[in-house]
XYZ file of C-alpha atoms in Angstrom:
599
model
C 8.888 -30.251 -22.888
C 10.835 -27.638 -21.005
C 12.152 -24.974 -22.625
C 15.385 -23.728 -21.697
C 16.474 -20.669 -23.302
C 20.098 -19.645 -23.547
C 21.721 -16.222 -23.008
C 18.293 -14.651 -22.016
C 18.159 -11.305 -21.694
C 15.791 -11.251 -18.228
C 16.267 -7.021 -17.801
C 12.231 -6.855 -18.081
C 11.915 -9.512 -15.943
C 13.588 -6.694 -12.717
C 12.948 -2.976 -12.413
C 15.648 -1.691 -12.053
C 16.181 -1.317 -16.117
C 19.779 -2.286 -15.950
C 20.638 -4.619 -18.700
C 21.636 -8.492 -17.428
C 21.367 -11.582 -18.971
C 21.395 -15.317 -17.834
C 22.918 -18.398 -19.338
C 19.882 -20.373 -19.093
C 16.468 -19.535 -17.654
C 13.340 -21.504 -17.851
C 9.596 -20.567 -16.695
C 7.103 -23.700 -15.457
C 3.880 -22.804 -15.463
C 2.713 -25.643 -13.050
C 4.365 -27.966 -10.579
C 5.069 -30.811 -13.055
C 7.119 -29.005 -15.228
C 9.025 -27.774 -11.502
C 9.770 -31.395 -10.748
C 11.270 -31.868 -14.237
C 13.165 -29.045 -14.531
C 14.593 -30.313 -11.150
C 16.012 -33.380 -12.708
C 17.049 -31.833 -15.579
C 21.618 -31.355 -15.912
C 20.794 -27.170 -16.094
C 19.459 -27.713 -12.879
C 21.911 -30.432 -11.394
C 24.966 -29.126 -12.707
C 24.320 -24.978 -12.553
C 23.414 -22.346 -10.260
C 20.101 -22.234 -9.783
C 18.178 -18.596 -8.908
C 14.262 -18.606 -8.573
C 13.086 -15.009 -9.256
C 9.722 -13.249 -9.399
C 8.694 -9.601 -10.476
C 12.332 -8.440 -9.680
C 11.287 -5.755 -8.047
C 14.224 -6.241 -4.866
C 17.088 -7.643 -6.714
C 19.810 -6.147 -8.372
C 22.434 -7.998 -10.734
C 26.142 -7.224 -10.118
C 26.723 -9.274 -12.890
C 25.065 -11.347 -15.587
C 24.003 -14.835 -13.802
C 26.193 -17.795 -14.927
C 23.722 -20.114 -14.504
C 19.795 -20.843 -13.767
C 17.419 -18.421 -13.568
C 13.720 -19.724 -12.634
C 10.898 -17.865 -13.021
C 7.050 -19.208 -11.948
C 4.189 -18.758 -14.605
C 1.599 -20.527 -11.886
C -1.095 -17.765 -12.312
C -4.725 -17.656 -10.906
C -6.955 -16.129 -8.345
C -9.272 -18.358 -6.292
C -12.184 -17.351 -3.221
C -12.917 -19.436 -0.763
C -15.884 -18.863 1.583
C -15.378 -19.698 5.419
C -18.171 -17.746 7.010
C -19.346 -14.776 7.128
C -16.736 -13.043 8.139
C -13.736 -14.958 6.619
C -12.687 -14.976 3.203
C -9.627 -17.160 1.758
C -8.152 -15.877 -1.287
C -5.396 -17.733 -3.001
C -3.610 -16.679 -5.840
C -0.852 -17.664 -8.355
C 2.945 -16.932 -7.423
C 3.141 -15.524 -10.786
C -0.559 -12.949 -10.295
C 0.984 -9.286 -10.604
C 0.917 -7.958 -6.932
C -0.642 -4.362 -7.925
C -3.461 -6.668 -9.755
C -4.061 -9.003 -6.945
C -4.644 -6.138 -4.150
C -6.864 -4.314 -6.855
C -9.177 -7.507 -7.408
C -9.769 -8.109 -3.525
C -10.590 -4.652 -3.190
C -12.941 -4.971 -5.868
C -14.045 -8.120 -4.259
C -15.252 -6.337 -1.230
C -12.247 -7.728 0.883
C -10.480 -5.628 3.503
C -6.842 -6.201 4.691
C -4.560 -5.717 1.822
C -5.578 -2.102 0.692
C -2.541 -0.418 2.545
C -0.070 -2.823 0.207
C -1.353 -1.394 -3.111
C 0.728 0.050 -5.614
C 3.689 -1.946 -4.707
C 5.629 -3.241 -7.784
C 6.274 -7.249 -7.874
C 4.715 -10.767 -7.873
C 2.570 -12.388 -5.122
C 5.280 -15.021 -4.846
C 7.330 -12.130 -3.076
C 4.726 -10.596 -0.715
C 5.312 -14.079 1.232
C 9.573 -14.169 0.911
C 9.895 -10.105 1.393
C 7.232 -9.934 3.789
C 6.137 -6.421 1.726
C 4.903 -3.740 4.151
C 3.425 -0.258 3.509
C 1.399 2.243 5.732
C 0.466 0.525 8.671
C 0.468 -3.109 7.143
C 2.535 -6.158 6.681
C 1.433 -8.911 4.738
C 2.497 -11.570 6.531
C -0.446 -10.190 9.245
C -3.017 -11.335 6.344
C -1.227 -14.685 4.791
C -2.535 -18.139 6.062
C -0.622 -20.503 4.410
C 2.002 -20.932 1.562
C 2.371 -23.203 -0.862
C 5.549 -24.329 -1.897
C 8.081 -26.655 -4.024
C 10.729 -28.181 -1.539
C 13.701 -28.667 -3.446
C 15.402 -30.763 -0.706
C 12.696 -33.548 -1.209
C 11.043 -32.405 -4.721
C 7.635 -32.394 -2.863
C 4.785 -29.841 -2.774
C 4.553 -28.416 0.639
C 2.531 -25.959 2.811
C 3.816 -23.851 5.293
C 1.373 -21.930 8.110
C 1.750 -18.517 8.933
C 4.003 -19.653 12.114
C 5.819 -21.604 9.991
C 7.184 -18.639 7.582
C 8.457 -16.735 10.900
C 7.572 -13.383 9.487
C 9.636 -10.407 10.208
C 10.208 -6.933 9.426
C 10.625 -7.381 5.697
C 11.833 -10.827 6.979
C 10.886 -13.921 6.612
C 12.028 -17.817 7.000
C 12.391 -17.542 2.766
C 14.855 -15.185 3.098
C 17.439 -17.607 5.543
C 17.433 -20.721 6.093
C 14.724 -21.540 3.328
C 16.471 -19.513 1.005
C 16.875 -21.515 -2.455
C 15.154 -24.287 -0.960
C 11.021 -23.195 -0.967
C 9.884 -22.046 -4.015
C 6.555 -20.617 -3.539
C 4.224 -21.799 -5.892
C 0.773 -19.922 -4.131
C -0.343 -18.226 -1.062
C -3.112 -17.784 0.613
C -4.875 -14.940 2.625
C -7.122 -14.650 5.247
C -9.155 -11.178 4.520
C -12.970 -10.294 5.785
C -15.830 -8.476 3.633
C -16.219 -5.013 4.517
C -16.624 -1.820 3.453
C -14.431 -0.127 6.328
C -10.699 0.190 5.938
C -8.860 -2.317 8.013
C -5.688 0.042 9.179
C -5.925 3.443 9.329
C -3.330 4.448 11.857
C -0.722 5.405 9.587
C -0.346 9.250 9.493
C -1.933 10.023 6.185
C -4.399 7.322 6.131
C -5.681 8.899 9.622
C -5.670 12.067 7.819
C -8.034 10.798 5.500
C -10.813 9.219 7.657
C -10.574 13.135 9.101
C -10.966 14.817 6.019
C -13.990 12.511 4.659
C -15.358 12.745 7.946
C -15.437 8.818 8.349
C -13.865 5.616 8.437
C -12.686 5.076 4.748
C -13.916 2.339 2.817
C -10.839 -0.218 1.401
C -10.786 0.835 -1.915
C -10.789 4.632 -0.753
C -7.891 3.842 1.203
C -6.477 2.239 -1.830
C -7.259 5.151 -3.914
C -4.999 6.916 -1.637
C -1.893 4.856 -1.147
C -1.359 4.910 -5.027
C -2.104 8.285 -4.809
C 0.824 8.664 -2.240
C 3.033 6.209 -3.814
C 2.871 8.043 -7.197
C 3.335 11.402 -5.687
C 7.038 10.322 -3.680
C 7.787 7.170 -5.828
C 9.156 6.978 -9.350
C 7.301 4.689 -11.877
C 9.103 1.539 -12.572
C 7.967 1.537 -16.015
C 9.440 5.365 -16.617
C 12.276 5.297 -14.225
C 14.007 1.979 -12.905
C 14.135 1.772 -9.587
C 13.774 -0.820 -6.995
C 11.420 0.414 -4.194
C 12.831 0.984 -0.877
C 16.649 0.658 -0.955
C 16.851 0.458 2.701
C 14.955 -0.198 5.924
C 13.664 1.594 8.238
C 16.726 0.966 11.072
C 15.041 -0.312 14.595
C 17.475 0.110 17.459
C 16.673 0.171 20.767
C 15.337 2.555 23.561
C 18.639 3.126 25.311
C 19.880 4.179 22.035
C 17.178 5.999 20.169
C 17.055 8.360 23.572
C 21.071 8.769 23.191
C 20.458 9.560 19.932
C 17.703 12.155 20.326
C 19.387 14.077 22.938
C 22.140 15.221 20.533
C 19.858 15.930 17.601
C 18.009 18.092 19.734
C 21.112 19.872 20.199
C 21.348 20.945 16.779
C 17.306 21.072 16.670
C 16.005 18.609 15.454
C 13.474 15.568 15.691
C 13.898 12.049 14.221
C 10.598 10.559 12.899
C 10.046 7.527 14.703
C 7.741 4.694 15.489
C 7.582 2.746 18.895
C 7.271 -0.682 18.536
C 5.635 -3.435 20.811
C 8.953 -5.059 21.959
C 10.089 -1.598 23.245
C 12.408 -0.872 20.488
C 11.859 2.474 18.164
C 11.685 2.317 14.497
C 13.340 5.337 12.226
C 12.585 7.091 9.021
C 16.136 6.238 6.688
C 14.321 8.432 4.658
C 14.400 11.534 6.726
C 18.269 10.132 7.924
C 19.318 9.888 4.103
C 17.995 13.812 3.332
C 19.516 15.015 6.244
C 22.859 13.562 5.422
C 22.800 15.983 2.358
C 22.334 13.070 -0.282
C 19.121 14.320 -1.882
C 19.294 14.087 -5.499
C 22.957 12.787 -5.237
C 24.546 10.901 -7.702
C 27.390 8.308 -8.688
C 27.291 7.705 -12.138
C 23.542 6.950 -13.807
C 22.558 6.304 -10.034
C 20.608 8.808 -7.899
C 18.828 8.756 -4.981
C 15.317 10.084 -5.858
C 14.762 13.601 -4.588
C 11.047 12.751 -3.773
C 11.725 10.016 -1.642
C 15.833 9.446 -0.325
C 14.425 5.729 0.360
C 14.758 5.048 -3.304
C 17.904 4.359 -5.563
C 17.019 5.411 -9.027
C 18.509 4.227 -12.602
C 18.584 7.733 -14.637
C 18.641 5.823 -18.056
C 22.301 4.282 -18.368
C 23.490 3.221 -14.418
C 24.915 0.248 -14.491
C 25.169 -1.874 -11.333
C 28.441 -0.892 -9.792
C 26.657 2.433 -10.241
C 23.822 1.696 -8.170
C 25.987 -0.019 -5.504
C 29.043 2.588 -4.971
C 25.695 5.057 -4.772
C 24.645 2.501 -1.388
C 27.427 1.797 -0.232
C 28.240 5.853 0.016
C 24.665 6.853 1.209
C 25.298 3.828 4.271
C 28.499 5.483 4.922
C 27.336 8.726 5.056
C 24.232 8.145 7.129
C 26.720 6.220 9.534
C 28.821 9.387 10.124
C 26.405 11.604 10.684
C 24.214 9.276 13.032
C 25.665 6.580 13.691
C 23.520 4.169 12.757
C 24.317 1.651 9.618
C 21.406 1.300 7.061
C 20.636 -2.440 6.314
C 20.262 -3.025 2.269
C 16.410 -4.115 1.642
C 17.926 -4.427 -2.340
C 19.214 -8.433 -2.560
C 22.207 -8.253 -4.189
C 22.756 -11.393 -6.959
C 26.610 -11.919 -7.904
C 27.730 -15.300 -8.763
C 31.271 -14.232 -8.338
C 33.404 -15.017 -5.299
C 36.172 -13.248 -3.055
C 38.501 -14.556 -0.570
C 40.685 -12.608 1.534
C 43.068 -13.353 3.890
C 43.063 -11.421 6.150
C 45.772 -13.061 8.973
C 47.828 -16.147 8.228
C 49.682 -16.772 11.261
C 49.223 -19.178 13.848
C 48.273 -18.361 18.042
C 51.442 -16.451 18.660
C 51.453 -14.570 15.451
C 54.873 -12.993 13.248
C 56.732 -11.348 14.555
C 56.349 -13.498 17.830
C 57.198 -11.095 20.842
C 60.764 -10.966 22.040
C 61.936 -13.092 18.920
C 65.016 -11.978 16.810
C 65.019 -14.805 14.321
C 65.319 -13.764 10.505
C 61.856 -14.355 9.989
C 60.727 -11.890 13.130
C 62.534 -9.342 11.541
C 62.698 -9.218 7.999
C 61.635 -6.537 6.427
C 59.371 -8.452 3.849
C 55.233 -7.245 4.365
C 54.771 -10.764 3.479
C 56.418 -12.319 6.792
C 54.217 -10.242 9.254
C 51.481 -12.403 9.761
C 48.433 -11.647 12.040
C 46.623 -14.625 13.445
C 43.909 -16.312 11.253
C 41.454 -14.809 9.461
C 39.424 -14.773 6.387
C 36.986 -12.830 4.444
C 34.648 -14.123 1.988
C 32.252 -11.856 -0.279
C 29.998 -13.088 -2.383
C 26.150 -12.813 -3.171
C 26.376 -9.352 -1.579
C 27.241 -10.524 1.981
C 30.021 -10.347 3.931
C 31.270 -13.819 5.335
C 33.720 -13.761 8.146
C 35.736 -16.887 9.226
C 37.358 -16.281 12.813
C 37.452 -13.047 14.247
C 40.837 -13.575 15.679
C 42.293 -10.785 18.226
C 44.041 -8.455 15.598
C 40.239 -8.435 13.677
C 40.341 -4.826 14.519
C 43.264 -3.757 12.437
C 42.516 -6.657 10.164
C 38.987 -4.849 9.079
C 40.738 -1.310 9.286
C 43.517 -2.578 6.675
C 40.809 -4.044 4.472
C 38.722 -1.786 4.466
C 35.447 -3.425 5.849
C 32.585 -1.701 6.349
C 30.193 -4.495 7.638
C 29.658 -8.311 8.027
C 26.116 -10.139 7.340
C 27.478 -13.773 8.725
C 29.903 -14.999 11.261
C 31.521 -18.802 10.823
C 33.705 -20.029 13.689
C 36.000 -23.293 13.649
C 36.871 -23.319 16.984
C 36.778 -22.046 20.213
C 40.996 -21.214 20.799
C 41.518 -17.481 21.506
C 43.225 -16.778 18.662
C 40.572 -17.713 16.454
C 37.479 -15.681 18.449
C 39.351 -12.783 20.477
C 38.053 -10.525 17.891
C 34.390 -10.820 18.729
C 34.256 -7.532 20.789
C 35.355 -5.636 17.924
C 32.523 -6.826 15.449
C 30.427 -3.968 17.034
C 31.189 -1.387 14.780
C 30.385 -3.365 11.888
C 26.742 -4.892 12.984
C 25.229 -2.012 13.991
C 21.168 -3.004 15.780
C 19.994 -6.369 13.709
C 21.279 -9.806 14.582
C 24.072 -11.112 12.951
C 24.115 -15.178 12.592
C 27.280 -16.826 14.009
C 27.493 -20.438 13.215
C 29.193 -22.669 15.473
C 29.637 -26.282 17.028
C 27.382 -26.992 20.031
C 30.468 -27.203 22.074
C 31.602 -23.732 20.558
C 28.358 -22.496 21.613
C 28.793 -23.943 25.244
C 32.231 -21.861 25.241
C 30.954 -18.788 23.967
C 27.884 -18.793 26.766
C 30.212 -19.291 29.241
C 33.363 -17.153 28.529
C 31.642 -13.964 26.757
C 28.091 -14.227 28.481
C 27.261 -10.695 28.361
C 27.350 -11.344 24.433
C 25.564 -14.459 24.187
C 23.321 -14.172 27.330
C 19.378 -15.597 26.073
C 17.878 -12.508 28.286
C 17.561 -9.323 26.303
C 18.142 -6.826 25.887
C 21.615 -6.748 25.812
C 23.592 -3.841 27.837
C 23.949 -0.709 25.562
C 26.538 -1.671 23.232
C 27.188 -4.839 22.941
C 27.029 -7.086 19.421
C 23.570 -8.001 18.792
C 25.675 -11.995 17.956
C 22.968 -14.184 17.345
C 24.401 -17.860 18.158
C 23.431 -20.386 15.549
C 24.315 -24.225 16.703
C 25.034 -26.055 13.780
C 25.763 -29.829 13.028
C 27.591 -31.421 10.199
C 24.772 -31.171 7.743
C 24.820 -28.592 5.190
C 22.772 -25.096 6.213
C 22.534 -22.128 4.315
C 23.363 -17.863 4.406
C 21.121 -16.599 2.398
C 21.108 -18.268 -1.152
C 24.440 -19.844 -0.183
C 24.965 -23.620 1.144
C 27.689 -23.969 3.211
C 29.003 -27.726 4.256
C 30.773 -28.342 7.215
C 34.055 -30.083 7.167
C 35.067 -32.582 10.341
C 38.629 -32.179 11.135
C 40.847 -32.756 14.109
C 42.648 -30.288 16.041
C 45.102 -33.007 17.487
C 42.117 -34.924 19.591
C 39.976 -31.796 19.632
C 37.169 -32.071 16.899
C 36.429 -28.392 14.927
C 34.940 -27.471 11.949
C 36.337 -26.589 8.234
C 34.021 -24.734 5.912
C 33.457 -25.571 2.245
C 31.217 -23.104 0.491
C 30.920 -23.591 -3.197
C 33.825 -24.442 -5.220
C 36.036 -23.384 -2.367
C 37.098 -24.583 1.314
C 38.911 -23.163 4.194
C 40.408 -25.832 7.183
C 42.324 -24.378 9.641
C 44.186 -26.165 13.109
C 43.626 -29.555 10.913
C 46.107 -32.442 12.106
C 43.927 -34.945 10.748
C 40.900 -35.286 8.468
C 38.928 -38.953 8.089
C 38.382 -40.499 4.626
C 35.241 -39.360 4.492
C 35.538 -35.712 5.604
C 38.242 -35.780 2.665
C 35.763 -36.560 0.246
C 34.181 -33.264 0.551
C 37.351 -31.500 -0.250
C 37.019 -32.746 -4.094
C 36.200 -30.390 -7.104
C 37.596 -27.036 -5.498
C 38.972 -24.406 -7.349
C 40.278 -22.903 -4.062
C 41.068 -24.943 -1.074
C 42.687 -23.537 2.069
C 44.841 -25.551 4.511
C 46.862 -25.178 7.413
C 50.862 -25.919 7.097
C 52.291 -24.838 10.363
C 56.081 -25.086 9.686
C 58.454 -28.333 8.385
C 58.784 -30.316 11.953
C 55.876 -31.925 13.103
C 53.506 -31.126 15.496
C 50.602 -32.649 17.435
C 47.928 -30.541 16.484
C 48.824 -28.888 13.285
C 49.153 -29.791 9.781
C 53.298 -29.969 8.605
C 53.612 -27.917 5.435
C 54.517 -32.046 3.684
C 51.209 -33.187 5.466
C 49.253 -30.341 3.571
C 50.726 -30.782 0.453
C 49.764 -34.581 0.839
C 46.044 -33.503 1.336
C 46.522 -31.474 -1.889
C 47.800 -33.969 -3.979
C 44.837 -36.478 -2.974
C 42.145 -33.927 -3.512
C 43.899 -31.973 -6.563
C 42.030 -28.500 -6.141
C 42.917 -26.173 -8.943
C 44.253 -24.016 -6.543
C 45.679 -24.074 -2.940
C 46.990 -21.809 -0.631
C 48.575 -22.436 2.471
C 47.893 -20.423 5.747
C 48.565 -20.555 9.667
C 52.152 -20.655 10.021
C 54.262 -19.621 12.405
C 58.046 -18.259 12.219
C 59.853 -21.501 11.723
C 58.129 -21.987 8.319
C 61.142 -19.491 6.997
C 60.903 -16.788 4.928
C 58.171 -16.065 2.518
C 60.459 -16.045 -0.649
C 61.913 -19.434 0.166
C 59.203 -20.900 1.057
C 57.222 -19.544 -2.292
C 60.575 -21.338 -4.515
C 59.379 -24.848 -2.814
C 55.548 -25.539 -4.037
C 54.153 -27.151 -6.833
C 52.715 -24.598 -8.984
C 48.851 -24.835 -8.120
C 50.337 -24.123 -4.584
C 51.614 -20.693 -3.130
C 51.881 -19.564 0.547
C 49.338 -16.913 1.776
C 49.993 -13.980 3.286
C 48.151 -11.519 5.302
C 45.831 -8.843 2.460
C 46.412 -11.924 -0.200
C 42.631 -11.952 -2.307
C 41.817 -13.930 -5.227
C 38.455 -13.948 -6.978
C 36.948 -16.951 -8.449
């Protein structure tokens, strides 16, 4: 029997300290009780969040919904040969404990990863890396629950597609492997695997050899405690940030004017001929040491780390990052990636253009529309803004993006969704730059979207890298009509047609977004049921061959009764704002460009 507790307080279960609860939560402590927990209504009818130690997520808010949490415990060695050693071990085994116990076991590899708060279940989805060392160097396999197919799977090493503090959990298997054990491929010895990191090499030349594993482990925690607060005594969660890796052309730009004022970035070379920096060294010398918003600080031992004084509360702990990525980004231009996973079950949309290709005011036009004096009628062309689970979703950069993300304020964008190809609805993609900064941003669009993109803004999408210093690092997803996922979200694709000219609506949640629809089959329709927020194209009163009439919308909205609608794309013969505002059902209202509402 399962037992589901209600309005759980799961603050020990992160360490960050900050108090958070969950509506349910529920711990298996073997694949069984997985599989029924999976058929239970808190799974089928919540949102469902699979945790481990905590130790990389922060809570924005308390979790309206599922919280999982694996009790699958146990260490096991396997012999190969001589010089091979498998060692798997619980999702559930406390990290810290797990590196100790090989070391003890006379097993090199992992030494260089002790110390680090957590659960083994995370070494695999956060790819956890320390002096030298990634783990996804020593892991062989994982095991995992598939929650697509309920089935227990394993996954090779290839198969994870380890990054930097990356890893195939983290995207598109995000919410859908749970990871139940791993396994790792260490040797016997008593010689340190990886001593090239600067104080490890430092020790091998003050012992006067090559240090043994657990002398190497002896002094990582030694390091780790001497620069990094104590979970237990002061809540933290780790690194804050990575280490930013740009590339060659950059890093020398960027070098030649610190040296102006002096000074040398710490950096590391890496094998693809890209240069990794110290955001430690970046944050300090941005002045933030010790700074503070609230019960937030960033540690003055190590400017990596975001630390809860004793009474931060989230918001706290974000305004904090959110200021320290700002400031970093004046002073070097750079923008530090969050290594933190923000959790937030809430959900933003903003409009941030409702007009159609031509836009209002439309050029040379003296109609009352084009010139009233109403914010409300000036309507950019179409785009939206969605935040939620810490990301920033953007749906059509369309050409007046620019002042569209200076108006509201954006600051960067983790995922780019594209309906079509038209110009007004991907002019914008030159000015995402800004807001990207050196890692890969997904954009997901239609093969024949793709096709365009290749061929219209090649030196964006080109497959060759690198890119020519300064362009978008876009990274071109092709997606179908099946569902894929950002992160922990799902997103479903919605057919519609653009007169004869298929595109793609978005439904994400409890909320959808169709734009340029004239026509949407029976079954594309049925995905439109049980929003709280749908978004649909009304172009003006007389029809059109390739747009929605604002009747034709309000027909879609009466079939698939959302709790709320808002209409967008229009274009100046819709009449003014106020008139047209006096002539919708009440669960309807007109957007407008800056509109946001929060579900």
């Amino acid at each position: 029997m399962i037992n589901f507790e209600r309005d759980k307080d799961i603050t020990s279960f992160t360490t960050f300290g900050i108090p958070v609860k969950a509506a349910i939560f529920a711990e298996y402590a073997n694949e069984r009780e997985l599989l029924a927990i999976s058929r239970s209504p808190e799974w089928l009818e919540n949102d469902v969040l699979h945790i481990g130690g905590g130790s990389n997520l922060l809570f924005l808010h308390d979790f309206d919904g599922l919280i999982l949490h694996s009790g699958i415990r146990g260490i096991k060695r396997y012999e190969k040969d001589d010089d091979t050693v498998f060692v798997i071990a619980g999702a559930a085994e406390p990290w810290c404990e797990f590196v100790d116990w090989c070391v003890a076991q006379g097993l090199a590899g992992l030494e260089n990863l002790a110390g680090i708060p957590g659960e083994v279940g995370a070494s695999a989805v956060q790819n956890v890396g320390a002096y030298g060392v990634e783990a996804g160097e020593l892991i062989h396999s994982v095991e995992c629950f598939d929650t697509h197919t309920r089935r227990t799977v394993t996954l090779s090493r290839e198969e994870c597609r380890f990054g930097y503090r990356d890893s195939m959990f983290k995207r598109e298997g995000c919410n859908r492997y749970y990871v139940l054990r791993v396994s790792f491929k260490l040797h016997p010895s008593d010689v340190a695997s990886n001593t090239t990191y600067g104080p490890l090499h430092r020790l091998e030349e003050t012992l006067g050899h090559i240090p043994s594993p657990a002398e190497v482990l002896a002094e990582v925690k030694r390091i780790r405690d001497s620069k990094l607060p104590d979970p237990a005594l002061i809540g933290s969660a780790g690194s804050f940030f990575k280490n930013p890796v740009i590339g060659k052309f950059h890093f020398n730009e960027l070098s030649s004017i610190l040296a102006e004022e002096g000074l040398e970035i710490p950096h590391y070379p890496q094998p693809d001929g890209n240069v990794k920096l110290a955001a430690g060294w970046m944050i300090e010398q941005a002045g933030l040491k010790g700074h503070s918003i609230g019960g937030a600080q960033v540690y003055p031992k190590q400017c990596l780390v975001i630390t809860n004084r004793g009474d931060a509360s989230a918001s706290d702990v974000a305004r904090l990052a959110d200021f320290v990525a700002d400031s970093v980004q004046s002073r070097f231009g750079i923008r530090l990636e969050r290594e933190v996973n923000y959790i937030d079950t809430s959900f933003t949309f903003r409009m941030l253009g409702s007009g159609t290709s031509k836009g209002v005011p439309e050029i040379g036009c003296k109609c009352q529309v084009c010139t009233s004096s109403d914010a409300r009628d000036k309507r950019m062309r179409c785009s939206a803004l969605i935040t939620t689970a810490g990301m920033n979703i953007l749906i059509d950069p369309s050409p007046d993006f620019r002042q569209q993300a200076l108006e509201a304020g954006i600051r960067s964008l983790d995922a780019i969704l594209i309906t079509h190809s038209h110009f007004d609805h991907i002019g914008g993609l030159e000015d995402l730059r800004p807001l990207i900064g050196e890692h890969d941003v997904p954009v997901f669009v239609r093969e024949d979207v793709a096709d365009d993109l290749r061929r219209r803004l090649y030196y964006l999408f080109r497959d060759d890298r690198p890119l020519y210093p300064g362009a978008a690092p876009l990274d071109l997803h092709v997606i179908s009509d099946a569902p894929f996922t950002i992160g922990p979200l799902t997103v479903e694709p919605i057919n519609v047609l653009h007169g004869k000219k298929p595109i793609f609506g978005y439904r994400i949640g409890e909320f959808a977004y169709i734009t340029d629809a004239k026509r949407i089959e029976e079954e594309e329709r049925e995905k439109l049921h049980d929003l709280r927020l749908l978004v649909v194209n009304a172009l003006r009163d007389r029809d059109h061959f390739a747009h929605f009439t604002v009747a034709e919308a309000l027909e879609l909205i009466a079939e698939v009764k959302p709790e709320h609608a808002v209409l967008t794309h229009f274009n100046h013969d819709i009449g003014l704002h106020k008139d047209i505002s006096l002539r919708l059902p009440e669960n309807v209202e007109p957007g407008y460009d800056g509109l946001q509402i929060t579900l």
